[in-house]
Amino acid sequence: MGFSTDAIHAGQQPDPTTGAVITPIYQTSTYAQEELGKNKGFEYGRTHNLTRASLEANIAALEKGKYGIAFSSGVAATHSVLSLVKAGDHIVVSRNVYGGTYRLFELIMKEYGLRFTWTDTTDISNLEKSIEKDTRIVFIETPTNPMLNLTDIKAVTDLCRKNKLISVVDNTFMSPYFQNPLTLGADIVLHSSTKYLNGHSDVIGGMLVTNDEKIYSRLKYVQNAMGAIPSPFDCWLVLRSTKTLAVRMERHEKNAMQLAEFLLNSGLADKVIYPGLKNHPQHDLAKKQMRGFGGMITADLGDENKARKLLKNVKIFTLGESLGGVESLISHPSTMTHGSVPKAEKEKLGITEGLVRFSVGIEDIEDLIADIQNALG
Ligand code: P1T
């Protein structure tokens, strides 16, 4: 099936009781059992929920995977991946990732005996050098938040297979519409479904998809034991949203391309980073492993005051954390999403005080461009 057909139908049949075309919100914590040991396959809401199962099957289809597991947030999904390893094990991570991933790994999970090496995975030889005897997982984000660095997914997964490592790809920025890491050999694909998958800025959620039965069983067991499940209503909202994912992503990208070109040509920014621009250092890799360039742009305005002026004066862009919604958002990575990354590390990554991140929405592009022009006066 094509992407949009799967997006609208995968995981969903008319409700057997009423014929309702839209999967109901099974808002229940428990299920009636006929007699001891006899039930309809549903025992307790943390373990089984049909709205959630529909969403999981839907996203698994979009990511070309067999198994999906929905979580209560993106970071809950990331945390669960670490249940595949134990104290003393070593994990290699892309140097630039979402600040909350950095905080979870470096400031929390390190306390539990896990070891992390942060590596610039845009150069695969760095990754090769970071692998140790106890390495178990390679965790990459591509494109990265907020610098939009790309990592060659196929090169990473080949290396992981050779070294018997689990490869995990955070695909939040591209969404399955533009990139499918499992088809490039990844073991697990991760999403903050808060972002493009839901797309309407009204849900916090996460998602893992895999083709590996053993990995799936472990993650499912751990999720039931630890309890980081999303509510049936949140699952229903995301399930409704994926129906329009293709059309939303097309429009996000069209707007982002025009805005990136405007920022570049207007001279308003010192540096414009967008994988769709020919000046992006990995534009060729973007064309190879992605089917589009996405809706995120990062720009360095050169100094903090200029960034502050823009963030304060925009009227259509909203200053706020998050991304991937239909409405345009603007943020200041240094103090917002990457506030818990140490200053020296931010400097190395290029997350300066003048850096701003645009999540380009699906409004009229003329209004978005005018908003930025007006804000910078
Ligand atoms: O916020 P949550 O749903 O828990 O997702 C965490 C997460 C994971 N991976 C990536 C690439 C992300 O960008 C995020 C969350 N990011 C933001 C809130 C942000 O504004 O960048």
XYZ file of C-alpha atoms and ligand atoms in Angstrom:
398
model
C 0.000 0.000 0.000
C 1.051 3.597 -0.503
C 1.941 5.784 2.478
C -1.325 7.731 2.610
C -3.468 4.601 2.256
C -1.625 3.011 5.163
C -1.796 6.251 7.145
C -5.586 6.324 6.822
C -6.360 2.602 7.126
C -3.547 0.570 8.738
C -4.482 -0.804 12.154
C -8.108 0.265 11.829
C -11.235 -1.706 10.984
C -14.841 -0.583 11.478
C -15.793 -1.267 15.098
C -17.298 -4.803 15.276
C -20.078 -3.750 17.693
C -21.528 -0.730 15.849
C -19.681 -0.422 12.563
C -18.218 2.928 13.677
C -15.687 3.864 10.989
C -13.395 5.594 13.462
C -11.678 3.453 16.092
C -13.416 4.157 19.435
C -11.635 5.496 22.507
C -11.685 2.430 24.749
C -11.670 4.502 27.917
C -11.575 1.681 30.457
C -9.119 0.586 33.102
C -10.257 -3.033 33.230
C -12.277 -5.709 31.398
C -15.000 -8.115 32.563
C -13.761 -11.699 32.792
C -16.251 -14.520 32.195
C -14.784 -16.858 34.771
C -11.417 -17.393 36.414
C -8.795 -17.649 33.671
C -11.312 -16.948 30.866
C -11.380 -13.538 29.151
C -11.504 -11.971 25.681
C -7.723 -11.387 25.614
C -8.072 -8.155 27.590
C -7.373 -8.115 31.321
C -6.125 -4.730 32.464
C -5.767 -1.316 30.820
C -2.042 -0.908 31.401
C -1.409 -4.148 29.513
C -4.060 -4.034 26.773
C -6.003 -1.266 25.100
C -7.499 -1.478 21.625
C -7.175 2.238 20.793
C -3.495 2.001 21.684
C -3.067 -1.243 19.727
C -4.607 0.436 16.647
C -2.174 3.330 16.911
C 0.757 0.946 17.358
C -0.217 -1.038 14.248
C -0.732 2.186 12.304
C 2.686 3.696 13.087
C 4.414 0.315 12.648
C 2.976 0.181 9.104
C 4.184 3.723 8.344
C 7.682 2.877 9.591
C 7.686 -0.419 7.625
C 8.030 -2.380 10.857
C 6.264 -5.362 12.389
C 5.841 -4.137 15.950
C 4.996 -0.733 17.436
C 4.831 0.291 21.075
C 3.241 3.593 22.073
C 4.564 5.458 25.140
C 3.419 8.311 27.337
C 6.188 10.578 25.968
C 9.192 10.584 23.682
C 11.577 10.508 26.633
C 9.668 7.518 28.100
C 10.314 5.725 24.794
C 14.008 6.688 24.969
C 14.221 5.544 28.596
C 12.679 2.190 27.685
C 15.342 1.534 25.056
C 17.848 1.474 27.916
C 16.020 -1.495 29.432
C 17.793 -3.561 26.736
C 21.101 -3.061 28.576
C 22.411 -3.424 32.129
C 24.817 -1.657 34.474
C 28.347 -1.626 33.055
C 27.158 -1.640 29.439
C 28.268 1.073 27.059
C 26.183 3.134 24.646
C 27.464 5.340 21.831
C 25.293 8.404 21.141
C 25.277 11.118 18.458
C 26.999 14.121 20.017
C 24.091 16.446 19.192
C 20.700 15.099 20.287
C 17.583 16.597 21.878
C 18.645 18.177 25.195
C 16.234 15.957 27.140
C 17.937 12.855 25.742
C 21.273 14.240 26.900
C 19.813 14.957 30.355
C 18.269 11.470 30.655
C 21.470 9.661 29.634
C 24.139 11.835 31.190
C 22.470 13.187 34.346
C 20.208 10.275 35.277
C 21.029 6.917 33.692
C 24.772 7.302 34.240
C 23.953 7.090 37.971
C 22.670 3.565 37.309
C 26.005 2.369 35.926
C 25.419 2.844 32.204
C 28.291 4.401 30.273
C 27.811 6.810 27.377
C 30.231 8.073 24.740
C 29.153 11.148 22.796
C 30.449 11.027 19.257
C 30.145 13.113 16.132
C 28.446 10.386 14.091
C 28.340 12.545 10.955
C 31.764 10.953 10.409
C 31.356 7.190 10.622
C 35.042 6.652 11.507
C 34.373 8.427 14.836
C 31.690 5.876 15.596
C 33.995 3.016 14.702
C 36.606 4.355 17.147
C 34.032 4.739 19.944
C 32.971 1.084 19.976
C 34.266 -0.837 23.004
C 34.086 -4.403 24.256
C 30.954 -3.628 26.312
C 29.177 -1.456 23.748
C 25.601 -2.670 23.250
C 23.664 0.178 21.632
C 24.361 2.903 19.084
C 21.787 5.684 19.461
C 21.622 8.288 16.718
C 19.361 11.202 15.929
C 19.227 12.340 12.297
C 18.673 15.128 11.467
C 19.754 16.334 14.901
C 17.984 18.769 17.163
C 18.748 21.647 16.679
C 21.825 21.663 14.387
C 20.244 19.475 11.677
C 23.364 17.335 11.294
C 22.806 14.125 9.361
C 24.245 10.687 10.032
C 24.451 8.035 7.333
C 21.924 5.537 8.707
C 22.948 2.666 6.407
C 26.630 3.062 7.322
C 25.716 3.006 11.038
C 23.471 -0.037 10.788
C 26.063 -1.967 8.727
C 28.659 -1.246 11.385
C 26.220 -2.254 14.137
C 25.393 -5.545 12.424
C 29.103 -6.349 12.035
C 29.683 -5.654 15.745
C 26.389 -7.193 16.998
C 25.132 -3.870 18.371
C 21.557 -2.630 18.566
C 21.018 0.430 16.372
C 18.426 2.994 17.430
C 17.409 5.971 15.268
C 15.415 8.925 16.603
C 13.357 9.787 13.511
C 11.293 12.554 15.133
C 12.455 15.373 12.835
C 11.722 13.569 9.560
C 8.622 11.546 10.476
C 8.056 8.265 8.619
C 6.823 10.246 5.647
C 10.339 11.410 4.780
C 12.566 8.712 6.289
C 12.272 5.032 7.271
C 15.341 3.948 9.282
C 14.181 0.293 9.528
C 14.448 -0.061 5.750
C 18.058 1.139 6.081
C 18.778 -1.641 8.581
C 18.008 -0.022 11.951
C 16.837 -2.271 14.794
C 14.625 0.328 16.495
C 13.100 3.588 15.302
C 12.036 6.124 17.915
C 9.615 9.042 17.758
C 8.429 11.778 19.973
C 4.861 11.481 18.645
C 4.281 14.828 20.334
C 5.764 16.283 17.126
C 4.870 15.566 13.477
C 3.026 12.283 14.113
C 0.409 14.110 16.165
C 1.039 17.451 14.527
C -1.534 19.522 16.427
C 0.390 20.409 19.617
C -2.179 18.790 21.887
C -0.562 15.462 22.879
C 2.653 14.303 24.568
C 3.578 10.839 23.321
C 6.348 8.520 22.176
C 6.722 5.538 19.891
C 9.137 2.675 19.260
C 8.962 0.450 16.174
C 11.030 -2.668 15.481
C 11.090 -5.773 13.301
C 12.918 -7.798 15.948
C 10.609 -10.094 17.905
C 13.032 -10.466 20.827
C 13.509 -6.720 21.205
C 9.756 -6.181 20.953
C 8.968 -8.787 23.645
C 11.462 -7.268 26.053
C 10.225 -3.699 25.456
C 6.591 -4.747 25.791
C 7.312 -6.641 29.008
C 9.210 -3.692 30.457
C 6.508 -1.214 29.450
C 3.879 -3.248 31.272
C 6.152 -3.541 34.304
C 7.146 0.148 34.387
C 3.875 1.627 33.181
C 4.816 4.445 30.775
C 1.647 4.027 28.683
C -0.274 6.761 26.850
C -3.961 7.362 27.562
C -6.592 5.967 25.155
C -7.647 9.527 24.278
C -4.082 10.561 23.415
C -3.736 7.434 21.244
C -6.969 8.317 19.495
C -5.763 11.865 18.799
C -2.494 10.629 17.259
C -4.369 7.989 15.240
C -6.597 10.715 13.870
C -3.563 12.877 13.088
C -1.545 10.338 11.097
C -4.358 10.325 8.509
C -3.141 13.765 7.388
C 0.581 13.211 7.953
C 1.439 13.073 4.247
C -0.338 16.303 3.322
C 0.968 18.086 6.411
C 4.581 17.046 5.743
C 4.385 18.158 2.106
C 3.217 21.602 3.213
C 5.717 21.848 6.110
C 8.493 21.150 3.647
C 7.258 23.522 0.950
C 7.031 26.352 3.486
C 10.387 25.485 5.098
C 12.185 25.506 1.754
C 10.802 28.938 0.909
C 11.569 30.335 4.350
C 15.117 28.915 4.308
C 15.750 30.517 0.918
C 14.330 33.811 2.170
C 16.556 33.766 5.283
C 19.601 32.918 3.177
C 19.004 35.560 0.499
C 17.801 38.357 2.806
C 21.055 38.408 4.767
C 19.040 38.548 8.018
C 20.960 35.550 9.381
C 24.699 34.837 9.486
C 24.087 31.156 8.890
C 21.030 29.224 7.719
C 20.906 25.474 8.277
C 18.358 23.436 6.312
C 19.070 20.039 4.729
C 17.240 21.115 1.563
C 19.684 23.962 0.880
C 22.579 23.144 -1.432
C 24.953 24.743 1.096
C 24.065 22.143 3.770
C 27.251 20.081 4.223
C 25.253 16.852 3.924
C 22.771 17.855 1.242
C 23.764 14.808 -0.846
C 23.228 12.417 2.057
C 19.867 14.094 2.697
C 18.844 13.351 -0.887
C 20.059 9.770 -0.537
C 18.426 8.673 2.714
C 15.438 11.034 3.044
C 12.484 11.533 0.693
C 12.244 15.206 1.628
C 13.957 17.759 3.826
C 11.377 18.366 6.551
C 10.018 21.462 8.225
C 12.803 22.463 10.626
C 15.257 25.331 10.031
C 17.983 26.572 12.349
C 19.617 29.956 11.890
C 22.428 31.754 13.642
C 21.617 35.447 13.822
C 25.096 36.287 15.058
C 24.251 37.685 18.479
C 21.894 37.226 21.398
C 20.228 40.645 21.103
C 19.149 40.055 17.543
C 17.787 36.624 18.535
C 15.921 38.170 21.491
C 14.418 40.828 19.238
C 13.135 38.226 16.792
C 11.764 35.942 19.524
C 9.988 38.852 21.209
C 8.505 40.527 18.150
C 7.136 37.660 16.086
C 3.341 37.613 15.894
C 2.507 34.478 13.903
C 5.433 32.325 15.018
C 4.916 31.458 18.688
C 7.873 31.439 21.054
C 7.687 28.007 22.632
C 9.246 24.578 23.166
C 8.288 21.740 20.820
C 7.951 21.421 17.074
C 6.067 19.641 14.328
C 2.645 21.220 14.869
C 0.545 22.857 12.161
C 1.287 26.222 13.767
C 4.757 27.756 13.417
C 6.927 27.806 16.538
C 10.224 29.513 17.215
C 12.668 28.667 19.984
C 16.058 29.476 21.488
C 17.847 26.110 21.846
C 20.632 27.404 24.091
C 18.274 28.353 26.939
C 15.239 26.199 26.108
C 15.499 22.671 24.629
C 19.234 22.386 25.325
C 19.319 24.250 28.646
C 20.695 21.190 30.464
C 23.636 20.716 28.076
C 26.836 22.212 29.610
C 28.003 25.507 28.083
C 31.292 24.095 26.772
C 29.460 21.257 25.040
C 26.947 23.694 23.500
C 29.827 25.783 22.171
C 31.364 22.713 20.548
C 28.032 21.906 18.900
C 27.478 25.461 17.640
C 24.460 26.101 19.896
C 25.231 29.790 20.343
C 23.209 32.538 22.043
C 22.300 33.869 18.603
C 20.896 30.552 17.403
C 17.149 30.258 16.789
C 15.147 27.238 15.665
C 12.087 27.490 13.424
C 9.419 24.803 13.334
C 7.761 25.932 10.135
C 4.007 25.359 10.242
C 1.484 25.073 7.442
C 0.197 28.663 7.462
C 0.497 30.858 4.343
C 4.187 31.285 3.606
C 3.817 34.989 2.688
C 2.555 35.657 6.228
C 5.414 33.700 7.811
C 8.061 35.547 5.823
C 6.440 38.925 6.564
C 6.324 38.015 10.262
C 10.082 37.529 10.397
C 10.794 40.609 8.275
C 8.597 42.746 10.559
C 10.006 41.263 13.756
C 13.575 42.113 12.767
C 12.430 45.560 11.672
O 8.897 15.737 24.569
P 8.828 14.258 24.368
O 7.599 13.792 23.678
O 9.123 13.489 25.610
O 9.977 13.887 23.300
C 11.344 13.977 23.546
C 12.100 14.177 22.253
C 12.762 13.114 21.685
N 13.450 13.246 20.524
C 13.517 14.417 19.879
C 14.300 14.522 18.607
C 12.856 15.535 20.390
O 12.934 16.688 19.720
C 12.132 15.429 21.613
C 11.438 16.595 22.234
N 11.807 17.835 21.736
C 11.332 19.044 22.148
C 10.449 19.195 23.127
C 11.868 20.224 21.428
O 11.322 21.337 21.527
O 12.871 20.050 20.722
